[in-house]
XYZ file of C-alpha atoms in Angstrom:
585
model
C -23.130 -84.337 -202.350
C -26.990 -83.893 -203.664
C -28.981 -81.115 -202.695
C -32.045 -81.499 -201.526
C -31.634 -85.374 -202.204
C -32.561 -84.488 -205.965
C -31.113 -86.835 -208.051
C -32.671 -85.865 -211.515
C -34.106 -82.503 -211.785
C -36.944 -81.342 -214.610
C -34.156 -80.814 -216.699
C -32.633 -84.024 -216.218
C -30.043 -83.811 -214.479
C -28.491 -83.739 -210.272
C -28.244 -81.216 -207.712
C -25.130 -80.646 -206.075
C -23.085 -78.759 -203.950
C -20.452 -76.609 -205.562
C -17.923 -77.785 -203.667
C -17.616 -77.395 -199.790
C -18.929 -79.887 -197.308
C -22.080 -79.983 -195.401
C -19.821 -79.004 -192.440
C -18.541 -75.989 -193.817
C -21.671 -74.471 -194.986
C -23.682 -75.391 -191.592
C -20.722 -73.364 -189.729
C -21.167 -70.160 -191.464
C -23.614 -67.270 -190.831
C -23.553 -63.647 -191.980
C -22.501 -61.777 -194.842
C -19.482 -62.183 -194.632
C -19.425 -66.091 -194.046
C -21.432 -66.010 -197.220
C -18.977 -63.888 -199.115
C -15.996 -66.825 -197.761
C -18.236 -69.616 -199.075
C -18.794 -68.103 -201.896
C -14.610 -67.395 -202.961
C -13.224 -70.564 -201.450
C -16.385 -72.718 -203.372
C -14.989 -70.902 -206.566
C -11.163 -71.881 -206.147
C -9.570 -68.973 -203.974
C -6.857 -70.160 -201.517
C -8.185 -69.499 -198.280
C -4.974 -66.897 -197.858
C -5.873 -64.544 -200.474
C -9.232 -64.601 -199.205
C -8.840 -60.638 -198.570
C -7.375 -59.978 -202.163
C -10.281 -61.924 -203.951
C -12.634 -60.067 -201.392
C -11.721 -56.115 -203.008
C -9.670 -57.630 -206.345
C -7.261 -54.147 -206.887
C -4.513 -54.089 -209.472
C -1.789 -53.806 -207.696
C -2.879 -57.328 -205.601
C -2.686 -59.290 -209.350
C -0.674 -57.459 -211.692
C 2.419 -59.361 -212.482
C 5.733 -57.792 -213.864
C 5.628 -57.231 -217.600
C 8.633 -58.782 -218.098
C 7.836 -62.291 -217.262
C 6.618 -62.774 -220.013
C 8.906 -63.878 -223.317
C 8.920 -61.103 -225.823
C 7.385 -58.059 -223.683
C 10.842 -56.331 -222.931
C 11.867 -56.541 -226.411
C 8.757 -55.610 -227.811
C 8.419 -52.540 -225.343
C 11.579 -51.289 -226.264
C 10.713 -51.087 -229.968
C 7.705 -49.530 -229.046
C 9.919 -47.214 -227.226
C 11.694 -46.298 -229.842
C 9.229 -45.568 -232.637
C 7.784 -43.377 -229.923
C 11.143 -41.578 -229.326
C 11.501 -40.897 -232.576
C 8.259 -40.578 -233.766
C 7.986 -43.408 -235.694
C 4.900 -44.019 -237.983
C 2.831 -46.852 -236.386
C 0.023 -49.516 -237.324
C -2.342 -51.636 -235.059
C -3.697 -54.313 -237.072
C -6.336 -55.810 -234.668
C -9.328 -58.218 -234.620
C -12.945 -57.260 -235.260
C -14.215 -59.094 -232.193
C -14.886 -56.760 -229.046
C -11.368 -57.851 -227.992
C -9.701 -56.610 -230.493
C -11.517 -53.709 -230.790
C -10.628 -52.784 -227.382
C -7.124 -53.936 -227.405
C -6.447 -51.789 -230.668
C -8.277 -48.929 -228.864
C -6.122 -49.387 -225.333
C -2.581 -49.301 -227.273
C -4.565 -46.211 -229.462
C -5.070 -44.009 -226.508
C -1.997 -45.331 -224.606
C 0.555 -43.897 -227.678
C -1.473 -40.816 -228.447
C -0.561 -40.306 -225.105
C 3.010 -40.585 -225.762
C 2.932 -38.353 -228.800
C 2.023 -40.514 -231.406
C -0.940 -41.132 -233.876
C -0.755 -44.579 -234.592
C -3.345 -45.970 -237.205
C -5.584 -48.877 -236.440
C -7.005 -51.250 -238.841
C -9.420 -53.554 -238.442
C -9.924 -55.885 -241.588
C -13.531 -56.989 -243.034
C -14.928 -60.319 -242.098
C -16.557 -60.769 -245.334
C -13.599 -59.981 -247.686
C -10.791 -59.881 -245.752
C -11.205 -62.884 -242.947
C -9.742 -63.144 -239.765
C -6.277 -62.259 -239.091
C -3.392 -60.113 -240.754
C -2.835 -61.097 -244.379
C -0.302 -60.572 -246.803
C -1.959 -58.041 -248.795
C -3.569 -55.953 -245.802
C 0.207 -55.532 -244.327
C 1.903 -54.737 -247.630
C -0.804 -51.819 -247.502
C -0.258 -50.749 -244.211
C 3.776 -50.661 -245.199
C 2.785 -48.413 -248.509
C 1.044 -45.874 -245.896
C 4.533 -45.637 -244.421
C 4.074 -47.399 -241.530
C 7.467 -48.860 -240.409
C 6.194 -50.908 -237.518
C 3.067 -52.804 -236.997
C 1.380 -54.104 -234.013
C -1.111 -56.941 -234.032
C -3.561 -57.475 -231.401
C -5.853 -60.549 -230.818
C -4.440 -62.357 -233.634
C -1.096 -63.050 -235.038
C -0.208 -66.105 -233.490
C -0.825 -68.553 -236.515
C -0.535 -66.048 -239.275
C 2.764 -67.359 -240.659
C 2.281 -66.723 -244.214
C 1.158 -62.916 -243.800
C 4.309 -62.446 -241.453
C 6.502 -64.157 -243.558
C 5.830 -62.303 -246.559
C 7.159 -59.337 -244.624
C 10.515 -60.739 -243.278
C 12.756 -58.910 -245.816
C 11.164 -55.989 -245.870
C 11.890 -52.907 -243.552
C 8.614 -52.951 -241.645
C 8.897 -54.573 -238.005
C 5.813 -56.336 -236.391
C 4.888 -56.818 -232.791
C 2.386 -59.827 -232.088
C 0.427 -59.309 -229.286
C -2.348 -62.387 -228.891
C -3.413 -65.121 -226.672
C -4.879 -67.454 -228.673
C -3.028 -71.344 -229.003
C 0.031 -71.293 -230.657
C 1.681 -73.943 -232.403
C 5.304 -75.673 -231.585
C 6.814 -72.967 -234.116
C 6.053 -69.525 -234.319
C 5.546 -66.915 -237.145
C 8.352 -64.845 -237.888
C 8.167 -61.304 -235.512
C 10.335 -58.841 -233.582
C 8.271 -59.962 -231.165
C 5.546 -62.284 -229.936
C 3.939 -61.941 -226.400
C 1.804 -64.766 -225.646
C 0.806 -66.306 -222.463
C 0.054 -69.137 -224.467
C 3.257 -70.231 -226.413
C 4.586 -73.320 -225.694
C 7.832 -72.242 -224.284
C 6.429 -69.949 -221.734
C 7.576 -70.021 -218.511
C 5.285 -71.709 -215.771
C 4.816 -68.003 -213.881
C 3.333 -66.325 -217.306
C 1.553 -69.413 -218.414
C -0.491 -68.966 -215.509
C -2.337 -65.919 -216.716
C -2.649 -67.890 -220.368
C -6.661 -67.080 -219.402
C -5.945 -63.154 -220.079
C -7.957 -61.681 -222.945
C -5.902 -59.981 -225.518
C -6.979 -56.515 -224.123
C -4.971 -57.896 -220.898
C -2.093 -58.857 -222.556
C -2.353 -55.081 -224.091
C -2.429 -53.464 -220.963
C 0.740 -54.901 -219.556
C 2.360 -54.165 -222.867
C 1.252 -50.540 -221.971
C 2.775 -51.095 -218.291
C 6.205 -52.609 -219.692
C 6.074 -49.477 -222.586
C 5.173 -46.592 -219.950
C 8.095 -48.200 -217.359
C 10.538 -47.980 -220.473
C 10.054 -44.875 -221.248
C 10.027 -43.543 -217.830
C 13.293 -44.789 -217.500
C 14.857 -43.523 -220.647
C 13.593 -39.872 -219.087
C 10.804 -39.388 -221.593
C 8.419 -38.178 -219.224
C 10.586 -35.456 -217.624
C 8.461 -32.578 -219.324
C 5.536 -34.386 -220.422
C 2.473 -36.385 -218.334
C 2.526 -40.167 -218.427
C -0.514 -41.634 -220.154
C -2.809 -42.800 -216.914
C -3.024 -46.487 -217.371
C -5.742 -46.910 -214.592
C -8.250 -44.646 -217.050
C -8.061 -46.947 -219.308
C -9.428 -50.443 -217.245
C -12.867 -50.000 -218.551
C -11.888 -50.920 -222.032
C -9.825 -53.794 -220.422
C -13.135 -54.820 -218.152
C -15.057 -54.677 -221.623
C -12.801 -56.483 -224.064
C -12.515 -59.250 -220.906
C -15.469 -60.120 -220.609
C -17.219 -59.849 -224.111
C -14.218 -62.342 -224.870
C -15.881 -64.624 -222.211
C -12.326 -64.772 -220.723
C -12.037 -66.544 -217.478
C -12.775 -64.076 -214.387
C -9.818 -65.271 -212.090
C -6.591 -63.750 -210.897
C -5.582 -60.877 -212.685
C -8.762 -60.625 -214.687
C -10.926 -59.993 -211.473
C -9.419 -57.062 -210.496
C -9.199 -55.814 -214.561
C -13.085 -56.268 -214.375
C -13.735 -54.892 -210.991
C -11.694 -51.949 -211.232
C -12.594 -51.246 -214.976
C -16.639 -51.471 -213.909
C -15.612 -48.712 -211.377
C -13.774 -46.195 -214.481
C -16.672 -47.434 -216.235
C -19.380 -46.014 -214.100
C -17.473 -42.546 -214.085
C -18.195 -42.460 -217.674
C -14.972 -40.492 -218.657
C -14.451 -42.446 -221.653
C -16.692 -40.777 -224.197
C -17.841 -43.293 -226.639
C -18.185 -45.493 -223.701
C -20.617 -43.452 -222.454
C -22.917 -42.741 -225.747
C -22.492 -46.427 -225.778
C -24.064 -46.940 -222.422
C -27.127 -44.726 -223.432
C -27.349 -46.066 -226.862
C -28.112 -49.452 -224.901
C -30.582 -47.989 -222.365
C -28.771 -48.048 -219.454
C -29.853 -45.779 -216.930
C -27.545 -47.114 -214.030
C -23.892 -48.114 -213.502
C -23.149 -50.877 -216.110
C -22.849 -54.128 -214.862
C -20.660 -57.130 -215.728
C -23.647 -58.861 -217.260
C -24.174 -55.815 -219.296
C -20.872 -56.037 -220.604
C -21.519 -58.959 -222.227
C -25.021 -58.836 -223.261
C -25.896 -55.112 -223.713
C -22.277 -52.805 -224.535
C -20.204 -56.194 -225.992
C -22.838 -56.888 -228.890
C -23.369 -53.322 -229.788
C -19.420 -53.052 -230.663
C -19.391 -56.601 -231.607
C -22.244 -56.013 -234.153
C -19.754 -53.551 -236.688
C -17.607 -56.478 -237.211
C -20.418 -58.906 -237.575
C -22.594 -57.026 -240.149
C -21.665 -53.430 -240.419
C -18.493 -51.476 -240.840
C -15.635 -53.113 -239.206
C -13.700 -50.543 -237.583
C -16.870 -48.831 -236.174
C -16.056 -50.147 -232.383
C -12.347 -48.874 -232.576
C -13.455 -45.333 -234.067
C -16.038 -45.115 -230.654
C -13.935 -46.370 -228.352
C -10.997 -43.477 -229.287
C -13.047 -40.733 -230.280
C -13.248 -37.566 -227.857
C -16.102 -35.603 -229.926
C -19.657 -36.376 -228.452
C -21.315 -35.553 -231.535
C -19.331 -38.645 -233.752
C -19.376 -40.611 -230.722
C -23.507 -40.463 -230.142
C -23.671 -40.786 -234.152
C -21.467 -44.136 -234.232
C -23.323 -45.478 -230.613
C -26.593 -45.298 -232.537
C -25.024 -47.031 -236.258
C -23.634 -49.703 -234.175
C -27.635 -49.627 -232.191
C -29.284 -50.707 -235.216
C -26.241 -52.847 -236.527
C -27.178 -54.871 -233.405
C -30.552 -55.132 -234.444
C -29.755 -56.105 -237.881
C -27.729 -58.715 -236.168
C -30.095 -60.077 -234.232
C -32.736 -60.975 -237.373
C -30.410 -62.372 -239.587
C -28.920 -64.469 -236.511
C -32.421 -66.009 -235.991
C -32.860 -67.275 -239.705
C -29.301 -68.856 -239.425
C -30.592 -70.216 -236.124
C -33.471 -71.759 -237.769
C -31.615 -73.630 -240.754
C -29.057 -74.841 -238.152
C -31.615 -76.614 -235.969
C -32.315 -78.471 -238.926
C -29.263 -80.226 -239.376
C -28.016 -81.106 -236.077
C -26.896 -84.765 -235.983
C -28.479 -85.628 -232.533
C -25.906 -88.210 -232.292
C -22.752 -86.393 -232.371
C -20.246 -85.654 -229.918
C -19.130 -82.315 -231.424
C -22.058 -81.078 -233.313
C -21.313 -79.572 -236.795
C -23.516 -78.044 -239.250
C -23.411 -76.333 -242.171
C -24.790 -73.935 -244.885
C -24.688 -71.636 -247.848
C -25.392 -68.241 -247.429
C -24.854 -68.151 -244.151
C -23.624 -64.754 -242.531
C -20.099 -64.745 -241.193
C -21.154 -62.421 -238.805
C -23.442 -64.569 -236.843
C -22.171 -68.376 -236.804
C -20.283 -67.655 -233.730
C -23.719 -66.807 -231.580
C -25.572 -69.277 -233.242
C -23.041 -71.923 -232.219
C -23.084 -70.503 -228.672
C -26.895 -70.906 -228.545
C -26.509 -74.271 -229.911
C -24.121 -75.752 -227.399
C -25.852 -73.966 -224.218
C -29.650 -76.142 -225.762
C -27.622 -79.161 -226.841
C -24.795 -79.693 -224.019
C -22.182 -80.295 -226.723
C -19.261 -78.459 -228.669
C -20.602 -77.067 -231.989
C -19.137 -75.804 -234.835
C -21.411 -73.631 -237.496
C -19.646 -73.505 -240.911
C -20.768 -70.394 -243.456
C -20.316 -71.584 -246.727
C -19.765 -69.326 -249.931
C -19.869 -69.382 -253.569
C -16.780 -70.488 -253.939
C -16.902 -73.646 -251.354
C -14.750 -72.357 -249.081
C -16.172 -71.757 -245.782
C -15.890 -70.252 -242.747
C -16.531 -71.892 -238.880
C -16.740 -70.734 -235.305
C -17.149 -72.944 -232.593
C -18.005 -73.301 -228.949
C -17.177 -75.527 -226.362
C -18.376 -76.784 -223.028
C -16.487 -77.018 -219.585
C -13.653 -79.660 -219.855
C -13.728 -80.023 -224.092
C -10.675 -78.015 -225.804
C -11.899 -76.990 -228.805
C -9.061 -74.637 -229.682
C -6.371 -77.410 -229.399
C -8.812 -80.063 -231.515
C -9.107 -77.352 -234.185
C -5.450 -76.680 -234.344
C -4.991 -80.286 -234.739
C -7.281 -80.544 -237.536
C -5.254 -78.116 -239.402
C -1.795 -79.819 -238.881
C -4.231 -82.637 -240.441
C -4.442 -80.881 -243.504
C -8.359 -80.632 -242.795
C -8.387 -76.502 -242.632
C -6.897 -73.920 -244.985
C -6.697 -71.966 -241.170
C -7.774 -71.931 -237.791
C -7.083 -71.560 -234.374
C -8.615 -70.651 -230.997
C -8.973 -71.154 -227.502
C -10.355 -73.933 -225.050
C -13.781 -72.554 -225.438
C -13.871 -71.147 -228.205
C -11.991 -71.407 -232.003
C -12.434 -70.084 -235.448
C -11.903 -71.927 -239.164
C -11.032 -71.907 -243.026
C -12.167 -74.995 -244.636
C -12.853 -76.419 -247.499
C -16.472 -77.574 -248.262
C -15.174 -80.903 -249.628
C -13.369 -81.487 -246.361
C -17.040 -81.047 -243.851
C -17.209 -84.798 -243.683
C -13.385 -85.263 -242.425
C -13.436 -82.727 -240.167
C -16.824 -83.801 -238.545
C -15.653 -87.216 -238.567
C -11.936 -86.104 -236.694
C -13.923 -84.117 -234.271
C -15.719 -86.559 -233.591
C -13.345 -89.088 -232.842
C -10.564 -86.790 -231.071
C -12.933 -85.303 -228.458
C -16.212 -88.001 -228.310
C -14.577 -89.665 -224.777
C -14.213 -85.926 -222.976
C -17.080 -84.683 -224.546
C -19.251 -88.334 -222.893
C -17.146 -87.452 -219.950
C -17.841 -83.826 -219.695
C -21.676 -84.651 -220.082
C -22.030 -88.033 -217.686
C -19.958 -85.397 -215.154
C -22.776 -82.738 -215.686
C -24.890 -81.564 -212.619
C -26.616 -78.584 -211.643
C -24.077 -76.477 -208.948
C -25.880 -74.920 -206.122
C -24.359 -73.020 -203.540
C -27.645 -72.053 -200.885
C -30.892 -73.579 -200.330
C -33.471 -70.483 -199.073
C -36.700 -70.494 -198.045
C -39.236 -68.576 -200.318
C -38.680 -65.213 -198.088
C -35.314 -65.599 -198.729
C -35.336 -64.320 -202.385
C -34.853 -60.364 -201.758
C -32.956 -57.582 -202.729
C -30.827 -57.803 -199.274
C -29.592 -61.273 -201.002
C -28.263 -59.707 -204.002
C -26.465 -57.194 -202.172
C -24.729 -59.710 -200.359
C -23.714 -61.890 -203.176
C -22.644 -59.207 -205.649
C -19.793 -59.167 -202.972
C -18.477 -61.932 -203.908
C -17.678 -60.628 -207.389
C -17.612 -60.310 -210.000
C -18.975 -63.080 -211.835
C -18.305 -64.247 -215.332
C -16.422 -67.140 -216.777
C -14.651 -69.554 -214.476
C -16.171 -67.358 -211.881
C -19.863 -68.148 -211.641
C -22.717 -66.004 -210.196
C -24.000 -67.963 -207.584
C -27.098 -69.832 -207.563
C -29.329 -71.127 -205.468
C -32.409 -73.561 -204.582
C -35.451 -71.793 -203.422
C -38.739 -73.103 -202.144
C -40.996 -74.945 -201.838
C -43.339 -73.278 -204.318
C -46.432 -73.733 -206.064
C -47.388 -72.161 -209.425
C -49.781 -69.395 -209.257
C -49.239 -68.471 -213.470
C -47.015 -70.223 -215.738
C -47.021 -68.553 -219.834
C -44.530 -68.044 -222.655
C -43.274 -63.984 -223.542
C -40.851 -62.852 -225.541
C -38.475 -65.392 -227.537
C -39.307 -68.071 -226.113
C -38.525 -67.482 -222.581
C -41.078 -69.403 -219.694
C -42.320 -66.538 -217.280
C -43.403 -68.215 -213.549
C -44.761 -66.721 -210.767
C -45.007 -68.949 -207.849
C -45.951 -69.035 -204.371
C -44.341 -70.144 -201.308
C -45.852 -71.723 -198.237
C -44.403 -68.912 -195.827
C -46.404 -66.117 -197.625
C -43.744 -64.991 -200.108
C -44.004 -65.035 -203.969
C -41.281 -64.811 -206.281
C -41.524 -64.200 -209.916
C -39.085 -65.961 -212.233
C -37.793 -66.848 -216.048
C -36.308 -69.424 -217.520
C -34.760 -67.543 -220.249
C -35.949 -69.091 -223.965
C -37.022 -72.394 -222.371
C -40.660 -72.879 -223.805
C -38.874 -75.855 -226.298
C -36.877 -77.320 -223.462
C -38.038 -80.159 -221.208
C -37.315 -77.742 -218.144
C -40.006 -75.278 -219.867
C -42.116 -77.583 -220.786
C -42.361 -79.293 -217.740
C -43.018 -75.937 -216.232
C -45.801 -74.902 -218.572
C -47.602 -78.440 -217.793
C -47.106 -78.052 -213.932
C -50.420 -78.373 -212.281
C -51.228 -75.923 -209.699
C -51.140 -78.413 -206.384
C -47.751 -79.182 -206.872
C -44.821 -78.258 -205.280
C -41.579 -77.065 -206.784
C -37.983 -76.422 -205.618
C -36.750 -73.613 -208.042
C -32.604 -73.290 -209.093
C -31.158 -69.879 -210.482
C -29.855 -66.672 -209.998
C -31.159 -63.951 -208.263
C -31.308 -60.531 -209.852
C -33.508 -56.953 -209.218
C -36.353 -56.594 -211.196
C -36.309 -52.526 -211.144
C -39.417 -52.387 -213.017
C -41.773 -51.577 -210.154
C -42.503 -48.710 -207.968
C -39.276 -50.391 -205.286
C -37.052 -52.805 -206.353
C -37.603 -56.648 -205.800
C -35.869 -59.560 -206.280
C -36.810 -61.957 -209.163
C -35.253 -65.659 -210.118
C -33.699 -65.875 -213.447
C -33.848 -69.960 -213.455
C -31.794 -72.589 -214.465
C -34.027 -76.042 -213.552
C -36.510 -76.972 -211.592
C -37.365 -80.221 -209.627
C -40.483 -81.673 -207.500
C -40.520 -81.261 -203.964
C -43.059 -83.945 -203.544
């Protein structure tokens, strides 16, 4: 059903409801009629309304054991701990692997041991266990070796350890293929023989999948009596890594993963973790972090070791418990980001210049290219362009390396997994959203061309579908800080959960520039007396920004976005952080 009867906004595209009828939303006042809107609109069965209302653990969390592999990979665990086994966490250098290595960390210190964590280098090493990298970790002495946020398609590295004394333990939720690498033990919500009750929670980040590992370990041991003289390791403590690692890994905030996010922004906020916390003040954060800082303030700082620093730099602050080495690797990973940021912008501007406007699944190319930064640039990419894109890093010996991003209703991760049983990629792998690639430079042409092909009727399908969702129309007074309040109960937002937004107005523009990168700054005035300021967020190139930037002063506008504090001023006030625009006349 249109909103506001506007068919095709400044940004080209419809207004719609999210999803409840006319009815519905007439028949609700208050708060907390607003808060029910808000849950059922975003898929809640109207009898968990009360669970989805206060998300706690103990509403979502499953048992351990439904899943294939977690009792027999909890008992090994179990056992090198009993015995004080010498242990190795071979993890991802994403922010999801950083924090899954650093949850099972913490969790066996706990328990007595000192496991060692390794995170291998993008540049030299790639993504993934290999070969070489576990032989080493065996040579250490490590007789058992966990891997976290990868594993599921590294057949070769696991293979080359089958006959040797050294045990591994996948842990991962990325797609896996019809066989599996050889393990002891592979816990995936994702594998294709998983039962319907843990394929359900196949949207769990990695650092999810880690903490019920930790809840099936801690519930072994307990039962085996190793805790009769000794404290268990307090699982609860440890949600804020969880809430990080879920949502820097953009995983979908449903289920289970809304109560790991709202519970782990609460252990968060009590700042007992203590690279967390020089973390937090390394990123200017003067207040209770947020889910939205999660992924753009605390998730890039960690993220930014593995993209262009050292890679284990994320894993050393997350477990450290001195406050001098944890405000000295808060401030390395600091600038890291901002090293991050420049070279992302140059590979930004060679991408634009190869974009095939034509193309279903945009892919582009180019040498010297950092590793570190195709997988933002991509992300920018498809949120301007509306399209999967894949940005390829090529190096001097031809071989390159792709991340990708998709849009709502596109599988990436299962296109790219089909292009390597195509003999297209050396590797690769992924999720629906999001995937990662080997390649061959020869091969670019074949793989854009399969791409193209395998996903060009969802991807037209996905697009024709597209439409702006809106779930309240307000009148200018109605953009204020009492209106954030009552939607941030309704969260939290992420992924598969969206913030809500709404249509404001009408307004007419009072000042209308271009600050920062690119980003369209409005302020606007309604005809009830209210003004609002608001940003659409690096716009200037867009036809929404443009459009806003040409908009003559006598006419009127309905705004669409999200509404957020601006904390800047003397009190706070409530500002529009917009997503289109349309006329109102």
């Amino acid at each position: 059903m249109t909103v506001l009867g506007i068919t095709r906004s400044l940004a080209g595209q419809p207004w719609h409801w999210r999803s409840l009828s006319a009815d519905a939303r007439d028949g609700m006042m208050g708060q907390d009629a607003l808060i029910d809107q808000l849950l059922l609109s975003r898929g809640c069965p109207p009898d968990l309304l009360d669970d989805h209302k206060a998300p706690s653990i103990r509403a979502f969390m499953p048992d351990p054991s439904i899943f294939r592999d977690m009792d027999r990979a909890a008992e090994r665990l179990a056992d090198a701990v009993t015995v004080g086994e010498k242990l190795a966490i071979f993890g991802d250098y994403d922010v999801d692997g950083a924090t899954s290595t650093a949850l099972l960390v913490r969790v066996l210190r706990d328990c007595g041991l000192d496991p060692r964590a390794y995170i291998p280098d993008r540049l030299t090493e790639g993504y993934g266990p290999t070969a070489p990298a576990l032989h080493r970790l065996a040579a250490e002495g490590a007789t058992l070796i966990v891997t976290v946020d990868c594993g599921a398609q590294a057949f070769d590295a696991l293979e080359a350890l089958r006959d040797t004394a050294v045990d591994i333990l996948v842990v991962d939720h990325h797609q896996c293929a019809s066989s599996l690498p050889p393990a002891h033990a592979l816990v995936n919500p994702n594998r294709l023989d998983e039962a319907a009750d843990a394929a359900a929670h196949g949207h769990l980040a990695a650092v999810g999948m880690c903490f019920l590992l930790a809840a099936a370990l801690v519930r072994t041991l307990r039962a085996r009596g190793f805790f009769a003289d000794r404290p268990e390791p307090r699982l609860l403590d440890l949600l804020d890594l969880v809430a990080l690692g879920t949502v820097a890994d953009v995983a979908q905030l449903r289920g289970l993963n809304r109560a790991f996010v709202a519970q782990g922004l609460k252990v968060m906020g009590r700042r007992a973790n203590i690279g967390l916390s020089a973390l937090i003040a390394a990123s200017r954060l003067t207040r209770a972090p947020t889910c939205t800082d999660l992924g753009f303030a605390l998730g890039p700082r960690i993220n930014a070791g593995g993209r262009v620093g050292r890679a284990d730099l994320g894993v050393r602050l997350l477990t450290t418990g001195d406050p001098d080495e944890a405000q000295a690797l808060a401030a390395d990973l600091d600038r890291l980001n901002e090293e991050r940021r420049a070279i992302e912008a140059a590979v930004q501007a060679e991408a634009d210049m190869r974009i095939d406007p034509s193309a279903a699944v945009v892919v582009v190319a180019g040498h010297g290219w950092h590793p570190g930064v195709i997988g933002i640039v991509a992300g920018r990419l498809k949120e301007r362009l509306g399209r999967p894109v894949v940005v390829i890093a090529i190096d001097e010996r031809g071989i390159g390396k792709g991340s990708g991003r998709s849009i709502a209703g596109v599988d990436l991760g299962a296109a790219i997994l089909a292009a390597k049983e195509h003999g297209l990629l050396v590797a690769g792998g992924g999720h629906a959203m999001a995937a990662g690639l080997t390649m061959r430079e020869d091969a670019l042409p074949a793989l854009a061309a399969f791409l193209d092909e395998r996903l060009r009727t969802t991807v037209d399908r996905a697009r024709e579908d597209r439409a702006l969702l809106v779930d309240a129309v307000l009148a200018p007074g109605g953009v204020n800080p009492g209106l954030v309040e009552s939607l941030d109960a309704g969260g939290p937002y992420g992924a598969g959960w969206p913030s809500p937004r709404v249509a404001a107005g009408p307004f007419r523009p009072v000042r209308v520039d271009v600050v920062g990168n690119g980003h369209v700054r409005l302020l606007a005035a309604g005809g009830d007396g209210h003004t609002v300021k608001a940003i659409a967020f690096r716009a200037a190139d867009t036809p929404l920004g443009q459009a806003l930037l040409a908009a003559p002063p006598h006419r009127r506008l309905w705004l669409a976005g999200r509404v957020r504090l601006d904390e800047w001023g003397s009190r706070p006030a409530a500002e529009l952080h917009l997503d289109d625009a349309a006329w109102a006349d």
